[in-house]
Coordinates of C-alpha atoms and ligand atoms in Angstrom, one line a residue:
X7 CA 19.6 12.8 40.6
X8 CA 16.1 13.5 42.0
X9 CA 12.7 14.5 40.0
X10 CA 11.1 17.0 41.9
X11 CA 7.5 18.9 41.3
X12 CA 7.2 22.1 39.6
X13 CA 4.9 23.5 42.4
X14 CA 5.9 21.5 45.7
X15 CA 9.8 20.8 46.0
X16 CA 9.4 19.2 48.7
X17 CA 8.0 16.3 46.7
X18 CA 11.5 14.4 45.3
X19 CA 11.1 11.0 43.8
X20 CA 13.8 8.7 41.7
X21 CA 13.7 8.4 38.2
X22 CA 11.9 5.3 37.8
X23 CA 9.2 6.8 40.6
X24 CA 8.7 9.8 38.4
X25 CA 8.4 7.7 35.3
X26 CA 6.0 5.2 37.3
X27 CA 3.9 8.3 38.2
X28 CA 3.8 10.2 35.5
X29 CA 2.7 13.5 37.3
X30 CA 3.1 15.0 40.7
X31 CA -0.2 14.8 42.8
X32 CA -0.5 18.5 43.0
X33 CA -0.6 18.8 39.8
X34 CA 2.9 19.9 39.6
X35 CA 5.3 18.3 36.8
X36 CA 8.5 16.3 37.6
X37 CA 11.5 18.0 36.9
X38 CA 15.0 17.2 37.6
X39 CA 16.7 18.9 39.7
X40 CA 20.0 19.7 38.2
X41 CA 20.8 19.4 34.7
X42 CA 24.0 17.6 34.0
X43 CA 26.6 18.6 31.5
X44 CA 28.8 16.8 28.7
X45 CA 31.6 18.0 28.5
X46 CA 34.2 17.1 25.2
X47 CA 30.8 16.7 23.2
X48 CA 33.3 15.7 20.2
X49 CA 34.4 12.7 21.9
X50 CA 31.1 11.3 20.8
X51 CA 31.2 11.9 17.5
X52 CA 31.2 8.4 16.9
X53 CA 28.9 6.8 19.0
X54 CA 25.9 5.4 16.8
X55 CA 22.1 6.4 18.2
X56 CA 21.8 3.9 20.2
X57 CA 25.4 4.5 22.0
X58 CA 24.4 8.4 22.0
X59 CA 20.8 7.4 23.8
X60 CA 22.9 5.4 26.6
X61 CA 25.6 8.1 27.1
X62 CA 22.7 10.8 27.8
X63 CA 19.6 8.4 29.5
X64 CA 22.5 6.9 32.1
X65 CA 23.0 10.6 33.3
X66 CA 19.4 10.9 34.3
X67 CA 18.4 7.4 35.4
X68 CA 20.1 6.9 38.0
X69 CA 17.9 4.1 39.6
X70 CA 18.4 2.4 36.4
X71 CA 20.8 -0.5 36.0
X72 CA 23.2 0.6 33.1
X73 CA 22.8 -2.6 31.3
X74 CA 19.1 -2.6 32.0
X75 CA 19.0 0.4 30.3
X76 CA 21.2 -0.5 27.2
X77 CA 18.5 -3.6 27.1
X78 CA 15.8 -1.0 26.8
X79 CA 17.9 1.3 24.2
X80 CA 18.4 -2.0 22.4
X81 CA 14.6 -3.4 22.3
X82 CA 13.5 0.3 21.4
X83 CA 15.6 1.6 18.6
X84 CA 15.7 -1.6 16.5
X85 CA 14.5 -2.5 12.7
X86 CA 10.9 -1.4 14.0
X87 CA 12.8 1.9 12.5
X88 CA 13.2 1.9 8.8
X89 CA 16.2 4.0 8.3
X90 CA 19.7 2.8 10.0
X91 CA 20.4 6.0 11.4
X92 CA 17.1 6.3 13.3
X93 CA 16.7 10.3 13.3
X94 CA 18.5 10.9 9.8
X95 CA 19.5 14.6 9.0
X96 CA 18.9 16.1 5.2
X97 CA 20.0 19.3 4.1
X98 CA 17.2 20.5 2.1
X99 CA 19.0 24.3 0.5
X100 CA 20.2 25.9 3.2
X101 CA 18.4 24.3 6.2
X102 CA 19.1 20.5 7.3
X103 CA 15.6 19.0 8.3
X104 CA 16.2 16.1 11.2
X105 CA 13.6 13.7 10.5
X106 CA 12.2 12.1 13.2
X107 CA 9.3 10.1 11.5
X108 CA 11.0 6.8 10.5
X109 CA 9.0 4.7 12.9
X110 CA 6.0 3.0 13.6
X111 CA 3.8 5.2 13.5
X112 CA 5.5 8.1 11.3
X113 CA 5.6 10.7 13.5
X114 CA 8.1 11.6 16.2
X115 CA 6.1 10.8 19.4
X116 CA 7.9 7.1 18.5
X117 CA 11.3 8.4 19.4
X118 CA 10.3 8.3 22.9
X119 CA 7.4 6.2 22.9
X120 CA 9.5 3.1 21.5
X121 CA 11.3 2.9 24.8
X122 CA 8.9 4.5 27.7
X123 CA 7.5 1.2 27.9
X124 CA 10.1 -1.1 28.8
X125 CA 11.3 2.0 30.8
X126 CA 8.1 1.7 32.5
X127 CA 8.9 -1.9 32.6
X128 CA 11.8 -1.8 34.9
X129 CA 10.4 1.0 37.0
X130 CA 7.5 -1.6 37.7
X131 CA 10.0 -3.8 38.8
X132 CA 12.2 -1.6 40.8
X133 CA 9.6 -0.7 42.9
X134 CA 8.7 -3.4 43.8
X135 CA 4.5 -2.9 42.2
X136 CA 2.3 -5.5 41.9
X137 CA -0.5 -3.9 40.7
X138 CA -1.3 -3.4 37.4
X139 CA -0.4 0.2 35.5
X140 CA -2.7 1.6 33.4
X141 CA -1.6 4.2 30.9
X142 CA -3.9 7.4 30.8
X143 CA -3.0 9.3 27.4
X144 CA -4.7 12.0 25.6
X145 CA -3.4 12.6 22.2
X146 CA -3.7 15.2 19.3
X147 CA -2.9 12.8 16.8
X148 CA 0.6 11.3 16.9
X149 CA 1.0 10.2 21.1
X150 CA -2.1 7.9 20.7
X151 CA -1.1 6.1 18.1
X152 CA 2.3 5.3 19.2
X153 CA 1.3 4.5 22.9
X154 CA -0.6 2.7 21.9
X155 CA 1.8 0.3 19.6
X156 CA 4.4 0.7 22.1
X157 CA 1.9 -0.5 25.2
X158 CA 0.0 -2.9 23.1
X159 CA 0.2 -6.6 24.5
X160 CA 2.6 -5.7 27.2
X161 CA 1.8 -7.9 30.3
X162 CA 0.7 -6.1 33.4
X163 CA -0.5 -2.7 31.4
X164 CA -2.8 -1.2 30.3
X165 CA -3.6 2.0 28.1
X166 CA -6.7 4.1 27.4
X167 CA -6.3 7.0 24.8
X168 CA -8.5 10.0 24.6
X169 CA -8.3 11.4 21.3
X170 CA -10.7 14.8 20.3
X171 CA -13.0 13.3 17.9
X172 CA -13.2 16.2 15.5
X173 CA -9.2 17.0 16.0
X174 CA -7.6 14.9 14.4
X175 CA -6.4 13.3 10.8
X176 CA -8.2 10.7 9.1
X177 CA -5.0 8.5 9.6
X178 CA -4.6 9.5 12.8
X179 CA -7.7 7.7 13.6
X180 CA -7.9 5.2 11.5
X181 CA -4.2 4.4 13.1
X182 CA -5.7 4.0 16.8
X183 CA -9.2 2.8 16.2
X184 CA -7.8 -0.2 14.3
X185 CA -5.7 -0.9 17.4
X186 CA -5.0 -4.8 18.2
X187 CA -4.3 -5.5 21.5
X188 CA -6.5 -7.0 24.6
X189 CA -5.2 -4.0 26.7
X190 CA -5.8 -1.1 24.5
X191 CA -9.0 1.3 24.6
X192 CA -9.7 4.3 22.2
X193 CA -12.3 7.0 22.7
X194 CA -13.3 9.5 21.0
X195 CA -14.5 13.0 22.8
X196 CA -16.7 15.7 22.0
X197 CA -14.4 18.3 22.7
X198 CA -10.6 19.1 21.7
X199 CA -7.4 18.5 22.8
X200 CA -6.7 20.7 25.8
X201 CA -10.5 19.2 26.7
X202 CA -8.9 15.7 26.2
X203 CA -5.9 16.6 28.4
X204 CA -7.7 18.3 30.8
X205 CA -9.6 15.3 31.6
X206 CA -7.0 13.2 32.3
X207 CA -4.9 15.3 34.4
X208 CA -8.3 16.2 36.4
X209 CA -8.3 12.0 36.8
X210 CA -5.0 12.2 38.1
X211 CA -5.6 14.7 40.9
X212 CA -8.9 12.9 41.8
X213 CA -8.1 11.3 45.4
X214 CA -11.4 9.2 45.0
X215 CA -10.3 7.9 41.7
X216 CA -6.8 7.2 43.0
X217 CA -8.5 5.2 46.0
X218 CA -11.2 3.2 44.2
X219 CA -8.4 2.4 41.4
X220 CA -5.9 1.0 44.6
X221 CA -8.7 -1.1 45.8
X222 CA -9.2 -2.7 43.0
X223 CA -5.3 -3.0 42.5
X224 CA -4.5 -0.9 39.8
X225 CA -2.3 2.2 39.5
X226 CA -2.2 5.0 37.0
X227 CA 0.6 6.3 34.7
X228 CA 0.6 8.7 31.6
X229 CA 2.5 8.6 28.2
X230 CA 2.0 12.0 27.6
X231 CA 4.9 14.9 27.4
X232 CA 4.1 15.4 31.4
X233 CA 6.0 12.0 31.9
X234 CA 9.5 12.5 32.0
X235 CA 10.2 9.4 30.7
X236 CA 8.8 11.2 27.2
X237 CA 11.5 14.1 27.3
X238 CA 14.6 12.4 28.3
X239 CA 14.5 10.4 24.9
X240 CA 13.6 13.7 23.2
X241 CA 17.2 15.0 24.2
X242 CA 19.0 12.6 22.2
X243 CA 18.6 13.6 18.7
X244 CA 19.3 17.1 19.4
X245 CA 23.2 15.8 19.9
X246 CA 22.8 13.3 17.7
X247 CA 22.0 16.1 14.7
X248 CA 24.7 18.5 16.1
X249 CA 27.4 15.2 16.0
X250 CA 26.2 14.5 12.3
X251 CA 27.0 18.0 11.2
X252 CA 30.2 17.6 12.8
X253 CA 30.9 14.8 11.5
X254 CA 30.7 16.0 8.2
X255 CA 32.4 18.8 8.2
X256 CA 29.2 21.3 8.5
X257 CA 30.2 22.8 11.1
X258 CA 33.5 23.5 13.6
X259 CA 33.9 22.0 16.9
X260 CA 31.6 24.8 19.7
X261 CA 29.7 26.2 16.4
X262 CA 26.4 27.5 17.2
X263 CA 23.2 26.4 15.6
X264 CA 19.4 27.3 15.3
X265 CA 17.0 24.6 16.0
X266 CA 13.1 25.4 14.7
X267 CA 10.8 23.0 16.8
X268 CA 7.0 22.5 15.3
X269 CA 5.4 22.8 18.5
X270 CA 2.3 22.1 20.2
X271 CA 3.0 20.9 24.2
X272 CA 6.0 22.2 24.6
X273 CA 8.1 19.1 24.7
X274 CA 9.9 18.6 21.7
X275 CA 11.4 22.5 22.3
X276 CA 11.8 21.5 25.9
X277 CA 13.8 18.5 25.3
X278 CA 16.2 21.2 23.4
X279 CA 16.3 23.4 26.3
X280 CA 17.7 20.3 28.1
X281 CA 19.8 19.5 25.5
X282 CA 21.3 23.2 25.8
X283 CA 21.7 23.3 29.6
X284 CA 23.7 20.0 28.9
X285 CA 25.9 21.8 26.9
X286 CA 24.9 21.3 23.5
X287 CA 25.9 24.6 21.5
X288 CA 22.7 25.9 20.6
X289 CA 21.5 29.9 20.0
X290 CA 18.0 30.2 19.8
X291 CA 15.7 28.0 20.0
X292 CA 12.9 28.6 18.1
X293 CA 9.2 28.1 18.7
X294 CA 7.0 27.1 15.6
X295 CA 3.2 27.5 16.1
X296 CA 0.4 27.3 13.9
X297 CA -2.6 29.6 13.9
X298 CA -3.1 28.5 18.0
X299 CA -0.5 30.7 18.4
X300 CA -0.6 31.6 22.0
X301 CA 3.1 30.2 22.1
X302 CA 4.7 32.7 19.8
X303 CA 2.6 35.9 21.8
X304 CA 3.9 34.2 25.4
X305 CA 7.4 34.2 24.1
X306 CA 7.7 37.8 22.4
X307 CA 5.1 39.2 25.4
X308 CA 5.4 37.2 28.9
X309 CA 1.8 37.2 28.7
X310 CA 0.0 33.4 28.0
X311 CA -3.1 33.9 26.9
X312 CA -5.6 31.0 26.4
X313 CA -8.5 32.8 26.2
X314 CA -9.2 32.2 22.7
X315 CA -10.9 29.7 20.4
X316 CA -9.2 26.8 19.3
X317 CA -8.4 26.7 15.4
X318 CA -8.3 23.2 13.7
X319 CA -5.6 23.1 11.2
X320 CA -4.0 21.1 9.2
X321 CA -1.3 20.1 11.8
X322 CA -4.1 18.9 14.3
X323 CA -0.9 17.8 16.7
X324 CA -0.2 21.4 17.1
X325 CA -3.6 22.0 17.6
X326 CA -3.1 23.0 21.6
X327 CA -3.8 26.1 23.7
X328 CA -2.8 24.8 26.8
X329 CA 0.8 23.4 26.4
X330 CA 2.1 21.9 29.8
X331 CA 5.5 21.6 29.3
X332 CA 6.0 25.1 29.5
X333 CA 5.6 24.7 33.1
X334 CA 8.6 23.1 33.4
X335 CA 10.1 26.2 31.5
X336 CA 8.9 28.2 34.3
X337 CA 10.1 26.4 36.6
X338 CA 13.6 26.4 35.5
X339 CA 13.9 29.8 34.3
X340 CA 12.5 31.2 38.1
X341 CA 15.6 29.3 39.4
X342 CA 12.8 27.1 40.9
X343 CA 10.1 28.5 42.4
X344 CA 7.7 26.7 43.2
X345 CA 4.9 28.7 44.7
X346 CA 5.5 31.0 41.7
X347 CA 4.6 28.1 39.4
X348 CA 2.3 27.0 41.4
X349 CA 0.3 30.0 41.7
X350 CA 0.5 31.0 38.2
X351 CA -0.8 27.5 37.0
X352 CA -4.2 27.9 39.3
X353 CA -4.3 31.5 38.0
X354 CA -4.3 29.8 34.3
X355 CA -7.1 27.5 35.5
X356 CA -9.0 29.7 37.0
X357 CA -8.7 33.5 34.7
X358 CA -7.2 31.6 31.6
X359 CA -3.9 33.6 31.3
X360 CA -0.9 34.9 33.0
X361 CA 1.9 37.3 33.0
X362 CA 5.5 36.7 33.4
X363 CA 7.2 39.5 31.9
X364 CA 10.3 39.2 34.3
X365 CA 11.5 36.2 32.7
X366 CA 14.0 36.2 30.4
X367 CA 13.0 34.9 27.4
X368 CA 16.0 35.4 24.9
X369 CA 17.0 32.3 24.3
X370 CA 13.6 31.8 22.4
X371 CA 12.0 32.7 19.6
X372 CA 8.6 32.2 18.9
X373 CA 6.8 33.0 15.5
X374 CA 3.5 31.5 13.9
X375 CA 2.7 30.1 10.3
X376 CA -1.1 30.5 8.6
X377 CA -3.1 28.0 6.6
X378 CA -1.7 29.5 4.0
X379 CA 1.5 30.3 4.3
X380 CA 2.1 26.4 5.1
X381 CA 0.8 25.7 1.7
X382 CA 3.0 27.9 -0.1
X383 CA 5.9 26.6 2.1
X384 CA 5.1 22.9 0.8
X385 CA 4.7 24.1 -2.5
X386 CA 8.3 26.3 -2.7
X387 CA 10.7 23.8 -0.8
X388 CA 8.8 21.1 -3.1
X389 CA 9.0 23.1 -6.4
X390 CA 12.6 24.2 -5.4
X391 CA 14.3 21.8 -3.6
X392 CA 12.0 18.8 -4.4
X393 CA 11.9 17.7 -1.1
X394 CA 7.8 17.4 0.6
X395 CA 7.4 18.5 4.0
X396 CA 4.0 17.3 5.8
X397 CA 2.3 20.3 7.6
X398 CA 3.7 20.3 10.7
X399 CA 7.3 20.5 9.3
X400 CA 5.8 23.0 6.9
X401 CA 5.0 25.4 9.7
X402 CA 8.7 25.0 11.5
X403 CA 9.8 25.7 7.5
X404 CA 7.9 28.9 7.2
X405 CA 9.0 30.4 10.7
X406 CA 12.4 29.5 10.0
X407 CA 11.9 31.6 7.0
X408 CA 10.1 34.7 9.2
X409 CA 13.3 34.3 11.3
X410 CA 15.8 34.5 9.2
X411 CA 14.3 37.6 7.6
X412 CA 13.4 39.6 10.6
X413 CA 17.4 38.3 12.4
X414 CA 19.8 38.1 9.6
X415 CA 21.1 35.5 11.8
X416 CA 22.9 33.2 9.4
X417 CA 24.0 30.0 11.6
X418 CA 23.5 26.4 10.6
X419 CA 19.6 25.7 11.6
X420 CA 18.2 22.4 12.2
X421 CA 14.6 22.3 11.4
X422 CA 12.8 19.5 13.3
X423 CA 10.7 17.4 10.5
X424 CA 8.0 15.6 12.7
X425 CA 5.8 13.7 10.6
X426 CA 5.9 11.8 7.4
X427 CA 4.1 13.6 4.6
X428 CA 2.2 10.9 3.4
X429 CA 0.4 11.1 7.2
X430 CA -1.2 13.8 6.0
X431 CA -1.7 13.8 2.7
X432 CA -5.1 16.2 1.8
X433 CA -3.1 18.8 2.9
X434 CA 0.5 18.2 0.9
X435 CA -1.3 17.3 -2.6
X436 CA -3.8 20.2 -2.8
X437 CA -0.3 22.8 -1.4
X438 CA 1.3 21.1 -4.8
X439 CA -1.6 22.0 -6.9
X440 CA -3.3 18.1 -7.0
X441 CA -7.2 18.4 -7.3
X442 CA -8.0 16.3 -4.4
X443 CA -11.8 17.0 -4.6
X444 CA -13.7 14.0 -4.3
X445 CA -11.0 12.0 -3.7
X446 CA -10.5 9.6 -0.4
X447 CA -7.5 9.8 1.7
X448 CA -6.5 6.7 0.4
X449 CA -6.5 7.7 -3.4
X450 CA -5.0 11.1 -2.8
X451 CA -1.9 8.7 -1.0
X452 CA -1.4 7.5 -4.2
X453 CA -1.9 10.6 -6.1
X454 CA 0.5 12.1 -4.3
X455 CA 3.3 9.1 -4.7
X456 CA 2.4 9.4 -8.0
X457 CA 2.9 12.8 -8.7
X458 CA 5.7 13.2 -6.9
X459 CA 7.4 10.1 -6.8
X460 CA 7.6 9.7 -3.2
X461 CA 7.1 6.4 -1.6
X462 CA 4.1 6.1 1.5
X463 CA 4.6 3.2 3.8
X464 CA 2.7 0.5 3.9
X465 CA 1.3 0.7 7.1
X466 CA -0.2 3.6 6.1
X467 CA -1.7 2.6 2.9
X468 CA -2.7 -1.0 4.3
X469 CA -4.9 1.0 6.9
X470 CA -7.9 1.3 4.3
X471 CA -8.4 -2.7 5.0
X472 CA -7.9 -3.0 8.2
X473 CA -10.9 -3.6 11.1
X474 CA -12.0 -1.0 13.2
X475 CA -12.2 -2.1 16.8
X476 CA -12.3 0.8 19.2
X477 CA -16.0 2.9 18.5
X478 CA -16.2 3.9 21.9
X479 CA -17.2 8.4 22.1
X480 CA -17.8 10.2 25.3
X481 CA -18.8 13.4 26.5
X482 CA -15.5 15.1 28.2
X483 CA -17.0 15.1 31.6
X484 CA -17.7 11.1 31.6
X485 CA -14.1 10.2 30.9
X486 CA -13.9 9.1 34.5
X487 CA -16.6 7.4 34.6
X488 CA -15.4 5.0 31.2
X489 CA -12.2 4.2 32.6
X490 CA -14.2 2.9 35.6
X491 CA -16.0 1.1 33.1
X492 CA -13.4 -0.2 31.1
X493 CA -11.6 -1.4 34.4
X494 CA -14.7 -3.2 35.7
X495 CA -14.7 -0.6 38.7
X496 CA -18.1 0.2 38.9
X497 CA -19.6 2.7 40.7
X498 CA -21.2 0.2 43.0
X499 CA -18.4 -0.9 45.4
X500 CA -17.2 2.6 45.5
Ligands
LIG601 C1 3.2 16.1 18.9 C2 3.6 16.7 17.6 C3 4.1 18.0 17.5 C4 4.2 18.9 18.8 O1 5.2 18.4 19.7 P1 5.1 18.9 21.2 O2 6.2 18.1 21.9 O3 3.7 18.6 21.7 O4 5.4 20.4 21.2 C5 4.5 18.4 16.3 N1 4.4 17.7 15.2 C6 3.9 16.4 15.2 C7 3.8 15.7 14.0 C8 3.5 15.9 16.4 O5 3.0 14.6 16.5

């Protein structure tokens, strides 16, 4: 199987050289180039996670030594999760929520970032690179964090994170600017996400940059949603969910469900697309946005529309105008045209919108939740069902809830539950009615176990004494310039 760019075909690497690269020179995004299918799903039924992740990663790595990549599955997806069943599925009423915040770092940017590294590992190794990666990440929130805990201490790497300094939790930050680790960096920018992101794709497409960096032998790499290394791990618990509801009795073998992805860059839902295309029996996959909901007016429009002020809410890691993996959406659902993408993508850049209204969007549903409506949703599934969503989840829960109504489509839905509530708590305990004013994060943690008997982990709550070490800030336009800085490139032997 090859990986080739969104808007230049003729650029086709292996997977370990799309993983090492992490984005196409062009700009374009790695994709593969056919999407293979599992047939007799129920013949997994069971495999365990980590048997599930090797039957579904072998299929797209071909590069890859199978029992290099078991050893990866292995090192990934161990006790650093606290529930056996890694991604474990609850049915809250009617809906199951798959929760996909059991590790690390509580939210589900670990599912994949527990193993890109030692993915990005062996690539290193199969190509033969003796230079030394370093890992360019800008985060809303979650990706930091968990690069950054995946990457930390790993010989021969190196990771910077770019986080928006007003866009993101107070855990959130206090999760990545307490980083250990020789080769970790944190900074802060004035600006927002897409800002963030921006930056270090413009880095990536900077030939200057690339040359200076290869003279001083180092090569870049990203642990964003653009590397497909992110997405291919991303695919598994969709089967895994759908195997669990077989499994017990939920569903009938070829039974359709609903999936409701919280999204924000598009590749959570992406990873579901794939997981479709593979064969998995899904009917709509729908698009959860918050009140950036340029997502939700793409998919029931075919126009994308940036042009608009980012909103901060209170699920900061949906906080995103631009969301890049819908590139790779594009691409697929054009049958692959490239100069298509690639013209609509500069047109983006340039006018700040598009129009696709050929496309066939069907298959998709997008909806939005307000501010407010998310409250009430954590208050009703809480007051109902006693069962605490965090915000993000909360907005998939409320568009779920949209859906329904407006379909009367009654299948089994999965509702993707991305964070752990107790990441971000201000918001839960003043939806269930706690008085939060004048109260530190820290104390309205325990408010909230308290009140509703819930249990936050430690990691979280042992934050509040732990050392801050990263206080670098920039302005957006002199990220370049502190990577140099960080990498003792200077300016002067450029
Ligand atoms: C990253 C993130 C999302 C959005 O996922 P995308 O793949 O960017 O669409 C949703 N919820 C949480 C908690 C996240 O960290």
């Amino acid at each position: 199987m090859k990986y080739i760019s969104s808007r230049d075909r003729r650029v086709s690497l292996l997977a370990s050289q799309a993983i090492l690269q992490g984005i196409s020179k062009e700009g374009g995004l790695f994709v593969p180039d056919e999407i293979p299918i599992i047939k007799n799903l129920e013949r997994l039924k069971g495999k365990n996670y980590k048997e599930l992740t090797f039957e579904i990663m072998n299929r797209f790595l071909d590069d890859f030594d199978p029992d290099v990549i078991k050893i990866c599955i292995d090192k990934a997806y161990d006790n650093k999760f606290t529930e056996e069943e890694i991604a474990p599925l609850i049915k809250v009423g009617e809906a199951y929520f798959l929760e996909l915040f059991h590790g690390p770092t509580f939210a589900f940017k670990d599912m994949a970032l527990s193993i890109l590294p030692y993915l990005l590992k062996e690539a290193i190794k199969i190509n033969n690179v003796h230079r030394e990666v370093v890992i360019l990440t800008a985060t809303s929130g979650d990706t930091g964090k968990a690069a950054l805990e995946g990457f930390a201490n790993i010989e021969g790497i190196k990771i910077i994170v770019f986080y928006p300094e007003e866009g993101v939790s107070d855990i959130q930050k206090r999760q990545m600017i307490t980083q250990e680790g020789d080769n970790t960096f944190v900074v802060g920018i004035k600006g927002n996400f897409d800002d963030a992101q921006n930056g270090v794709k413009e880095i990536f497409s900077d030939r200057n940059f690339a040359d200076v960096l290869d003279r001083h032998n180092f090569v870049l790499s990203s642990a964003n949603s653009i590397n497909i290394g992110r997405l291919l791990p991303q695919m598994v618990y969709y089967f895994h969910s759908y195997l669990t509801l077989l499994k017990r009795g939920d569903i009938c073998q070829g039974e359709k469900i609903n999936v409701v992805v919280p999204t924000g860059n598009f590749g959570n839902i992406l990873a579901a697309y794939y997981a479709k295309k593979m064969g998995l029996p899904i009917n709509r996959l729908i698009c959860a946005s918050n009140e950036n909901n340029v997502l939700r007016d793409f998919l029931n429009t075919g126009n994308y529309d940036k042009r608009r002020e980012l909103i901060l809410t209170s699920s900061p890691s949906m906080d995103i105008l631009i969301s890049s993996n819908l590139e790779r959406l594009l691409f697929h659902l054009s049958d692959g045209d490239d100069q298509l993408i690639n013209g609509t993508m500069k047109k983006l850049d340039i006018d700040g919108f598009y129009q696709m209204e050929s496309l066939d969007l069907g298959e998709f549903y997008g909806g939005s939740s307000l501010e407010a409506e998310t409250s009430s949703s954590i208050l009703s599934v809480f007051k109902n069902q006693g069962y605490l969503m965090d915000p993000h989840s909360a907005v998939a829960f409320g568009v779920y809830h949209k859906y329904k109504l407006e379909s009367g489509d009654n299948l089994k839905t999965v509702i993707v539950s991305t964070a752990s509530p107790f990441k971000f708590a201000s918001k839960v305990a003043s939806s269930i009615g706690i008085d939060i004013d004048l109260m530190d994060e820290f104390s309205v943690i325990e408010e909230l176990e308290n009140r509703t008997g819930g249990k936050a982990p430690e990691a979280i709550k042992s934050l509040k004494n732990k050392t801050i070490v990263h206080n670098n800030k920039c302005d957006k336009k002199d990220m370049a310039a502190i990577v140099k800085s960080f990498l003792n490139v200077g300016e002067s032997d450029d």
